[in-house]
Amino acid sequence: MKHLFYLTLFSCCALLNSCSGDNIEIDDADAFVGVYSVSVIENVVWGSGSGTINDNGMIRITKLSANRVQINGYINTQAEISGTYIFLEGNTNSDNTGQYLTTSYGKGTLNGNILTFTANQTGQLASNGILYPYRNTSYFTAIRKSL
């Protein structure tokens, strides 16, 4: 009888353990989801002029799959996630006046609630109807404010 009691007790403990929250799988993308306040330092060269611009805004990161997210707001793109790293997809925008801008991103890192990454832009933009070469290196610091 004691043997049956201990076997039943062991089975119940094993069953309870298998139902605990420890078995919940968390995807890499889950760590990035949220609304972020973004600060950007842009080093710009446009034609013969250059300068530094400080800007800010918001981005929202939403999960698309276990390792993919959508980013909307200050920038709009999708990204692949691997561990604490984010790889944002670049893009090219143009219009019928000859202006264009190609954006690429460096590997980003999430450390706690702080996401950092860089962006590089090249192209040509118009001023008073004249096209000038343009390039920009931007440094992004995004702090998660909420989920």
C-alpha positions as a Python dict, from the first residue, in 0.01 Angstrom:
ca = {
    (1, 'M'): (0, 0, 0),
    (2, 'K'): (284, 239, 83),
    (3, 'H'): (441, 161, -251),
    (4, 'L'): (118, 259, -432),
    (5, 'F'): (95, 579, -226),
    (6, 'Y'): (452, 687, -319),
    (7, 'L'): (398, 595, -684),
    (8, 'T'): (80, 806, -694),
    (9, 'L'): (253, 1095, -517),
    (10, 'F'): (546, 1080, -760),
    (11, 'S'): (308, 1074, -1060),
    (12, 'C'): (116, 1377, -931),
    (13, 'C'): (437, 1574, -878),
    (14, 'A'): (560, 1485, -1226),
    (15, 'L'): (225, 1591, -1375),
    (16, 'L'): (223, 1923, -1188),
    (17, 'N'): (581, 1992, -1294),
    (18, 'S'): (499, 1930, -1660),
    (19, 'C'): (212, 2181, -1639),
    (20, 'S'): (419, 2459, -1483),
    (21, 'G'): (498, 2783, -1666),
    (22, 'D'): (861, 2679, -1711),
    (23, 'N'): (774, 2513, -2040),
    (24, 'I'): (660, 2835, -2212),
    (25, 'E'): (875, 2897, -2517),
    (26, 'I'): (992, 3255, -2569),
    (27, 'D'): (1107, 3350, -2918),
    (28, 'D'): (1400, 3584, -2986),
    (29, 'A'): (1158, 3838, -3137),
    (30, 'D'): (959, 3865, -2811),
    (31, 'A'): (1244, 4052, -2641),
    (32, 'F'): (1227, 4334, -2901),
    (33, 'V'): (850, 4396, -2900),
    (34, 'G'): (742, 4735, -2766),
    (35, 'V'): (725, 5111, -2813),
    (36, 'Y'): (1057, 5293, -2807),
    (37, 'S'): (1160, 5656, -2769),
    (38, 'V'): (1432, 5717, -3029),
    (39, 'S'): (1722, 5965, -3023),
    (40, 'V'): (1920, 6004, -3346),
    (41, 'I'): (2250, 6178, -3419),
    (42, 'E'): (2291, 6231, -3794),
    (43, 'N'): (2620, 6327, -3958),
    (44, 'V'): (2514, 6470, -4295),
    (45, 'V'): (2705, 6571, -4609),
    (46, 'W'): (2488, 6731, -4879),
    (47, 'G'): (2660, 6885, -5177),
    (48, 'S'): (2946, 7093, -5038),
    (49, 'G'): (2781, 7139, -4696),
    (50, 'S'): (2795, 6920, -4389),
    (51, 'G'): (2670, 6918, -4034),
    (52, 'T'): (2524, 6726, -3745),
    (53, 'I'): (2152, 6698, -3680),
    (54, 'N'): (1998, 6574, -3354),
    (55, 'D'): (1648, 6436, -3386),
    (56, 'N'): (1404, 6218, -3194),
    (57, 'G'): (1084, 6022, -3242),
    (58, 'M'): (910, 5695, -3166),
    (59, 'I'): (913, 5346, -3314),
    (60, 'R'): (687, 5050, -3250),
    (61, 'I'): (825, 4699, -3293),
    (62, 'T'): (573, 4420, -3345),
    (63, 'K'): (638, 4048, -3380),
    (64, 'L'): (580, 3885, -3718),
    (65, 'S'): (729, 3543, -3636),
    (66, 'A'): (975, 3379, -3397),
    (67, 'N'): (1268, 3570, -3548),
    (68, 'R'): (1111, 3851, -3753),
    (69, 'V'): (966, 4191, -3655),
    (70, 'Q'): (798, 4493, -3815),
    (71, 'I'): (924, 4842, -3724),
    (72, 'N'): (699, 5145, -3774),
    (73, 'G'): (727, 5511, -3683),
    (74, 'Y'): (1045, 5713, -3719),
    (75, 'I'): (1166, 5439, -3954),
    (76, 'N'): (958, 5178, -4136),
    (77, 'T'): (1112, 4843, -4217),
    (78, 'Q'): (1125, 4478, -4118),
    (79, 'A'): (1409, 4302, -3940),
    (80, 'E'): (1547, 3960, -3859),
    (81, 'I'): (1626, 3878, -3496),
    (82, 'S'): (1898, 3648, -3366),
    (83, 'G'): (1943, 3643, -2990),
    (84, 'T'): (2000, 4006, -2883),
    (85, 'Y'): (2091, 4118, -3238),
    (86, 'I'): (1863, 4282, -3494),
    (87, 'F'): (1930, 4304, -3868),
    (88, 'L'): (1716, 4576, -4025),
    (89, 'E'): (1627, 4561, -4395),
    (90, 'G'): (1745, 4852, -4605),
    (91, 'N'): (1552, 5017, -4886),
    (92, 'T'): (1570, 5267, -5172),
    (93, 'N'): (1323, 5550, -5230),
    (94, 'S'): (1311, 5766, -5542),
    (95, 'D'): (1089, 6007, -5729),
    (96, 'N'): (1049, 6123, -6088),
    (97, 'T'): (1272, 6431, -6040),
    (98, 'G'): (1590, 6223, -6002),
    (99, 'Q'): (1603, 6231, -5624),
    (100, 'Y'): (1680, 5901, -5455),
    (101, 'L'): (1793, 5777, -5117),
    (102, 'T'): (1932, 5432, -5034),
    (103, 'T'): (1933, 5330, -4669),
    (104, 'S'): (2126, 5041, -4514),
    (105, 'Y'): (2152, 4950, -4148),
    (106, 'G'): (2429, 4813, -3931),
    (107, 'K'): (2371, 4525, -3692),
    (108, 'G'): (2175, 4644, -3390),
    (109, 'T'): (2199, 4526, -3031),
    (110, 'L'): (1936, 4506, -2757),
    (111, 'N'): (2076, 4547, -2405),
    (112, 'G'): (1792, 4537, -2154),
    (113, 'N'): (1546, 4803, -2277),
    (114, 'I'): (1803, 4989, -2490),
    (115, 'L'): (1830, 4918, -2862),
    (116, 'T'): (2121, 5070, -3058),
    (117, 'F'): (2197, 5056, -3430),
    (118, 'T'): (2335, 5267, -3715),
    (119, 'A'): (2197, 5370, -4053),
    (120, 'N'): (2385, 5479, -4364),
    (121, 'Q'): (2214, 5674, -4640),
    (122, 'T'): (2346, 5770, -4982),
    (123, 'G'): (2181, 5928, -5282),
    (124, 'Q'): (2105, 6263, -5434),
    (125, 'L'): (1859, 6522, -5313),
    (126, 'A'): (1745, 6848, -5469),
    (127, 'S'): (1773, 7201, -5340),
    (128, 'N'): (1612, 7475, -5551),
    (129, 'G'): (1573, 7225, -5835),
    (130, 'I'): (1942, 7126, -5840),
    (131, 'L'): (2043, 6772, -5747),
    (132, 'Y'): (2331, 6733, -5501),
    (133, 'P'): (2501, 6419, -5370),
    (134, 'Y'): (2388, 6323, -5022),
    (135, 'R'): (2524, 6092, -4754),
    (136, 'N'): (2439, 6045, -4392),
    (137, 'T'): (2551, 5824, -4105),
    (138, 'S'): (2297, 5805, -3823),
    (139, 'Y'): (2339, 5666, -3473),
    (140, 'F'): (2015, 5544, -3314),
    (141, 'T'): (1951, 5494, -2943),
    (142, 'A'): (1601, 5361, -2872),
    (143, 'I'): (1470, 5316, -2519),
    (144, 'R'): (1168, 5089, -2469),
    (145, 'K'): (887, 5273, -2291),
    (146, 'S'): (613, 5009, -2303),
    (147, 'L'): (509, 4679, -2460),
}
